[in-house]
PDB file of C-alpha atoms in Angstrom:
ATOM      1  CA  MET A 152      -0.191   0.091  -0.109  1.00 79.00           C
ATOM      2  CA  LYS A 153       0.964   3.453  -0.720  1.00 91.00           C
ATOM      3  CA  ASN A 154       1.721   6.284   1.092  1.00 95.00           C
ATOM      4  CA  VAL A 155       0.670   9.867  -0.062  1.00 97.00           C
ATOM      5  CA  GLY A 156       0.917  13.567   1.470  1.00 98.00           C
ATOM      6  CA  PHE A 157       2.214  16.785   0.512  1.00 98.00           C
ATOM      7  CA  CYS A 158       5.302  18.036  -1.126  1.00 97.00           C
ATOM      8  CA  GLY A 159       6.718  21.499  -1.296  1.00 97.00           C
ATOM      9  CA  GLY A 160      10.340  23.960  -0.745  1.00 95.00           C
ATOM     10  CA  TYR A 161      12.137  21.673   1.443  1.00 92.00           C
ATOM     11  CA  SER A 162       9.302  19.056   3.049  1.00 96.00           C
ATOM     12  CA  ILE A 163       8.141  15.988   2.405  1.00 97.00           C
ATOM     13  CA  LEU A 164       5.191  15.351   4.469  1.00 97.00           C
ATOM     14  CA  GLU A 165       3.230  11.541   4.639  1.00 97.00           C
ATOM     15  CA  LEU A 166       0.053  11.074   5.437  1.00 97.00           C
ATOM     16  CA  GLY A 167      -1.037   8.188   5.071  1.00 94.00           C
ATOM     17  CA  PRO A 168      -2.930   5.565   2.730  1.00 94.00           C
ATOM     18  CA  VAL A 169      -4.560   6.489  -0.589  1.00 93.00           C
ATOM     19  CA  ALA A 170      -7.291   6.231   0.335  1.00 91.00           C
ATOM     20  CA  ASP A 171      -7.350   9.183   3.443  1.00 93.00           C
ATOM     21  CA  MET A 172      -6.052  11.532   0.934  1.00 95.00           C
ATOM     22  CA  GLN A 173      -9.324  10.885  -1.360  1.00 93.00           C
ATOM     23  CA  VAL A 174     -11.469  11.487   2.291  1.00 93.00           C
ATOM     24  CA  PHE A 175      -9.552  14.582   2.399  1.00 96.00           C
ATOM     25  CA  PHE A 176     -10.372  15.873  -1.038  1.00 96.00           C
ATOM     26  CA  TYR A 177     -14.008  14.138  -0.990  1.00 94.00           C
ATOM     27  CA  SER A 178     -14.435  16.443   2.373  1.00 95.00           C
ATOM     28  CA  ILE A 179     -13.236  19.762   0.503  1.00 97.00           C
ATOM     29  CA  GLY A 180     -15.613  19.574  -2.864  1.00 95.00           C
ATOM     30  CA  ILE A 181     -18.777  19.330   0.091  1.00 94.00           C
ATOM     31  CA  ALA A 182     -17.138  21.560   1.674  1.00 96.00           C
ATOM     32  CA  ALA A 183     -16.902  23.781  -1.865  1.00 97.00           C
ATOM     33  CA  SER A 184     -20.643  23.033  -2.639  1.00 95.00           C
ATOM     34  CA  ARG A 185     -21.610  25.560   0.566  1.00 96.00           C
ATOM     35  CA  LEU A 186     -19.010  28.144  -0.664  1.00 95.00           C
ATOM     36  CA  PRO A 187     -20.480  31.545  -1.798  1.00 92.00           C
ATOM     37  CA  ALA A 188     -21.497  31.844  -4.809  1.00 88.00           C
ATOM     38  CA  GLY A 189     -19.041  32.849  -7.271  1.00 87.00           C
ATOM     39  CA  GLU A 190     -16.037  31.425  -4.810  1.00 90.00           C
ATOM     40  CA  ASP A 191     -13.724  28.906  -7.318  1.00 92.00           C
ATOM     41  CA  SER A 192     -12.573  26.056  -5.194  1.00 95.00           C
ATOM     42  CA  ARG A 193     -10.566  24.529  -8.107  1.00 95.00           C
ATOM     43  CA  LEU A 194      -7.267  25.660  -7.021  1.00 96.00           C
ATOM     44  CA  LEU A 195      -7.978  23.153  -4.169  1.00 97.00           C
ATOM     45  CA  THR A 196      -9.924  20.584  -6.235  1.00 96.00           C
ATOM     46  CA  ASP A 197      -7.974  21.296  -9.172  1.00 97.00           C
ATOM     47  CA  ARG A 198      -4.559  22.524  -8.834  1.00 98.00           C
ATOM     48  CA  LEU A 199      -3.703  20.684  -5.408  1.00 98.00           C
ATOM     49  CA  TYR A 200      -5.360  17.788  -6.056  1.00 98.00           C
ATOM     50  CA  ARG A 201      -4.240  16.639  -9.536  1.00 97.00           C
ATOM     51  CA  ARG A 202      -1.280  19.049 -10.688  1.00 98.00           C
ATOM     52  CA  TYR A 203       0.791  21.531  -8.057  1.00 98.00           C
ATOM     53  CA  LEU A 204       0.032  25.238  -6.741  1.00 98.00           C
ATOM     54  CA  ARG A 205       1.920  27.502  -8.334  1.00 98.00           C
ATOM     55  CA  LEU A 206       4.115  30.183  -6.086  1.00 98.00           C
ATOM     56  CA  ASP A 207       1.562  33.244  -6.761  1.00 98.00           C
ATOM     57  CA  GLU A 208      -1.338  31.350  -6.200  1.00 98.00           C
ATOM     58  CA  LEU A 209       0.005  29.908  -2.173  1.00 98.00           C
ATOM     59  CA  GLY A 210      -1.850  32.904  -0.770  1.00 98.00           C
ATOM     60  CA  GLN A 211      -5.036  32.405  -2.335  1.00 97.00           C
ATOM     61  CA  ALA A 212      -4.848  28.396  -1.613  1.00 98.00           C
ATOM     62  CA  THR A 213      -3.882  29.594   2.023  1.00 98.00           C
ATOM     63  CA  ARG A 214      -6.797  31.755   2.667  1.00 97.00           C
ATOM     64  CA  LEU A 215      -9.509  29.111   0.452  1.00 98.00           C
ATOM     65  CA  LEU A 216      -8.607  26.324   2.796  1.00 98.00           C
ATOM     66  CA  GLN A 217      -9.077  28.211   6.035  1.00 98.00           C
ATOM     67  CA  LYS A 218     -12.740  29.342   4.389  1.00 97.00           C
ATOM     68  CA  ILE A 219     -12.825  25.436   3.735  1.00 98.00           C
ATOM     69  CA  GLN A 220     -11.878  24.254   7.343  1.00 98.00           C
ATOM     70  CA  LYS A 221     -14.062  26.470   8.961  1.00 98.00           C
ATOM     71  CA  ILE A 222     -17.107  25.790   6.590  1.00 98.00           C
ATOM     72  CA  MET A 223     -16.075  22.059   7.671  1.00 98.00           C
ATOM     73  CA  GLN A 224     -16.500  22.654  11.593  1.00 98.00           C
ATOM     74  CA  HIS A 225     -20.185  22.557  10.533  1.00 97.00           C
ATOM     75  CA  ILE A 226     -20.347  19.105   8.897  1.00 96.00           C
ATOM     76  CA  PRO A 227     -20.605  16.029  11.160  1.00 96.00           C
ATOM     77  CA  THR A 228     -18.144  13.459  10.393  1.00 92.00           C
ATOM     78  CA  LYS A 229     -21.124  11.255  10.987  1.00 89.00           C
ATOM     79  CA  GLY A 230     -23.835  13.267   8.780  1.00 85.00           C
ATOM     80  CA  VAL A 231     -21.483  12.625   5.568  1.00 85.00           C
ATOM     81  CA  ASP A 232     -22.645  10.490   3.348  1.00 79.00           C
ATOM     82  CA  TRP A 233     -19.608   7.750   2.650  1.00 75.00           C
ATOM     83  CA  GLY A 234     -22.221   5.240   0.610  1.00 70.00           C
ATOM     84  CA  ASP A 235     -20.557   7.194  -2.763  1.00 68.00           C
ATOM     85  CA  PHE A 236     -17.491   7.181  -1.975  1.00 69.00           C
ATOM     86  CA  LYS A 237     -15.230   3.987  -1.822  1.00 66.00           C
ATOM     87  CA  TRP A 238     -13.805   4.690   1.978  1.00 71.00           C
ATOM     88  CA  ASP A 239     -11.614   1.613   3.217  1.00 70.00           C
ATOM     89  CA  LYS A 240     -12.200   2.181   6.449  1.00 71.00           C
ATOM     90  CA  SER A 241     -10.170  -1.038   7.442  1.00 74.00           C
ATOM     91  CA  HIS A 242      -7.184   0.825   6.223  1.00 78.00           C
ATOM     92  CA  THR A 243      -7.216   4.311   7.577  1.00 85.00           C
ATOM     93  CA  ASN A 244      -4.974   6.693   9.853  1.00 89.00           C
ATOM     94  CA  LEU A 245      -7.639   8.868  10.352  1.00 91.00           C
ATOM     95  CA  GLU A 246      -9.785   8.933  13.576  1.00 89.00           C
ATOM     96  CA  LYS A 247     -13.343   8.471  12.534  1.00 82.00           C
ATOM     97  CA  SER A 248     -14.811   8.905  15.963  1.00 88.00           C
ATOM     98  CA  LYS A 249     -14.240  12.735  15.888  1.00 94.00           C
ATOM     99  CA  GLU A 250     -17.014  15.069  15.950  1.00 95.00           C
ATOM    100  CA  ASN A 251     -16.589  17.151  12.581  1.00 97.00           C
ATOM    101  CA  LEU A 252     -15.010  17.216   9.223  1.00 97.00           C
ATOM    102  CA  ALA A 253     -12.702  19.736   9.806  1.00 98.00           C
ATOM    103  CA  GLU A 254     -11.676  17.849  13.240  1.00 97.00           C
ATOM    104  CA  LEU A 255     -11.101  14.740  11.483  1.00 96.00           C
ATOM    105  CA  LEU A 256      -8.752  16.169   8.628  1.00 97.00           C
ATOM    106  CA  GLU A 257      -6.620  18.551  11.137  1.00 98.00           C
ATOM    107  CA  ILE A 258      -3.631  17.108  10.330  1.00 97.00           C
ATOM    108  CA  TYR A 259      -4.042  17.560   6.584  1.00 98.00           C
ATOM    109  CA  PHE A 260      -4.608  21.200   6.746  1.00 98.00           C
ATOM    110  CA  ASP A 261      -2.177  21.568   9.023  1.00 98.00           C
ATOM    111  CA  SER A 262       0.335  19.887   7.053  1.00 98.00           C
ATOM    112  CA  VAL A 263      -0.699  21.877   3.552  1.00 98.00           C
ATOM    113  CA  TYR A 264       0.110  25.361   5.490  1.00 98.00           C
ATOM    114  CA  GLU A 265       3.444  23.806   6.856  1.00 98.00           C
ATOM    115  CA  ILE A 266       3.981  23.271   2.958  1.00 98.00           C
ATOM    116  CA  ILE A 267       2.955  25.905   2.021  1.00 98.00           C
ATOM    117  CA  ASP A 268       5.030  27.919   4.475  1.00 98.00           C
ATOM    118  CA  ASP A 269       7.654  25.842   3.524  1.00 98.00           C
ATOM    119  CA  ALA A 270       7.598  26.573   0.196  1.00 98.00           C
ATOM    120  CA  GLN A 271       7.509  30.106   0.553  1.00 98.00           C
ATOM    121  CA  ASN A 272      10.306  30.471   2.586  1.00 97.00           C
ATOM    122  CA  PHE A 273      12.394  27.825   0.506  1.00 98.00           C
ATOM    123  CA  GLU A 274      11.879  30.366  -2.458  1.00 98.00           C
ATOM    124  CA  LYS A 275      13.073  33.405  -0.199  1.00 97.00           C
ATOM    125  CA  THR A 276      16.077  31.657   1.084  1.00 97.00           C
ATOM    126  CA  PHE A 277      17.298  30.325  -2.081  1.00 97.00           C
ATOM    127  CA  LYS A 278      15.595  32.120  -4.935  1.00 98.00           C
ATOM    128  CA  LYS A 279      13.943  28.722  -6.298  1.00 97.00           C
ATOM    129  CA  TYR A 280      10.444  27.771  -5.693  1.00 97.00           C
ATOM    130  CA  THR A 281       9.534  23.849  -5.291  1.00 96.00           C
ATOM    131  CA  PRO A 282       5.710  23.349  -6.132  1.00 97.00           C
ATOM    132  CA  VAL A 283       3.486  22.605  -3.301  1.00 98.00           C
ATOM    133  CA  MET A 284       1.628  18.900  -4.787  1.00 98.00           C
ATOM    134  CA  THR A 285      -0.163  16.272  -3.661  1.00 98.00           C
ATOM    135  CA  ALA A 286       2.645  12.810  -3.918  1.00 97.00           C
ATOM    136  CA  VAL A 287       3.049   9.563  -3.338  1.00 97.00           C
ATOM    137  CA  THR A 288       5.500   9.692  -0.337  1.00 96.00           C
ATOM    138  CA  ASP A 289       7.441   6.608  -0.476  1.00 95.00           C
ATOM    139  CA  LEU A 290      10.443   6.135  -1.470  1.00 93.00           C
ATOM    140  CA  PRO A 291      12.075   6.292  -4.693  1.00 93.00           C
ATOM    141  CA  ARG A 292       8.482   7.839  -6.071  1.00 93.00           C
ATOM    142  CA  VAL A 293       8.309  10.714  -4.333  1.00 94.00           C
ATOM    143  CA  ILE A 294      12.161  11.338  -6.066  1.00 93.00           C
ATOM    144  CA  THR A 295      10.536  10.259  -9.847  1.00 94.00           C
ATOM    145  CA  ASP A 296       7.540  11.884  -9.359  1.00 94.00           C
ATOM    146  CA  THR A 297       8.542  15.462  -7.782  1.00 92.00           C
ATOM    147  CA  LYS A 298      11.366  15.496 -10.701  1.00 93.00           C
ATOM    148  CA  ARG A 299       8.736  14.989 -13.413  1.00 95.00           C
ATOM    149  CA  PRO A 300       8.600  18.357 -15.512  1.00 97.00           C
ATOM    150  CA  LEU A 301       5.808  20.255 -14.305  1.00 97.00           C
ATOM    151  CA  ALA A 302       4.474  20.404 -18.038  1.00 97.00           C
ATOM    152  CA  GLU A 303       3.320  16.821 -17.073  1.00 96.00           C
ATOM    153  CA  TYR A 304       1.391  18.111 -14.765  1.00 97.00           C
ATOM    154  CA  ASP A 305      -0.391  21.089 -16.804  1.00 96.00           C
ATOM    155  CA  ALA A 306      -1.020  18.197 -19.306  1.00 96.00           C
ATOM    156  CA  LEU A 307      -2.831  15.839 -17.070  1.00 94.00           C
ATOM    157  CA  GLU A 308      -6.676  14.907 -17.768  1.00 93.00           C
ATOM    158  CA  GLY A 309      -8.647  12.632 -14.783  1.00 92.00           C
ATOM    159  CA  ASP A 310      -6.536  10.891 -12.226  1.00 94.00           C
ATOM    160  CA  PRO A 311      -3.898  12.539 -10.772  1.00 96.00           C
ATOM    161  CA  ILE A 312      -0.059  11.390 -10.530  1.00 96.00           C
ATOM    162  CA  TRP A 313      -0.177  10.013  -7.149  1.00 96.00           C
ATOM    163  CA  LEU A 314      -3.509   7.689  -8.067  1.00 93.00           C
ATOM    164  CA  ARG A 315      -1.343   5.668 -10.588  1.00 91.00           C
TER     165      ARG A 315
END
């Protein structure tokens, strides 16, 4: 079973099995549907999910994540219909007893905030941006995936590389 997490700057944060990351993005989709009309969530549901975040997107991504996390505080974990989502609850690091989605996924939010901060600091220090992305964190796969040309990520359709 492969593990996934977030990469960027000088950090790789492994969070757990693929199914748990899918729960994170599934939950973002649920919360994004409750954003005010006209608020675009593709920065998370496409860029962070399937591609990578560009340097000039990091501030906006952070603000959007904060809004999504706040919305998730009002979505009870037990109130989510997991039937449509094939979550392998036997292989998870998530504590299913958490009261709401924000608590269930707190480590995911904390990790992506940390990666965004690391990427910004890395760019300030070394004048080189290492993109924030969702990735398989197992060696050697993480090295291979983070070395791929960004154009390959930009051209992606369908499943992200971390799901392949």
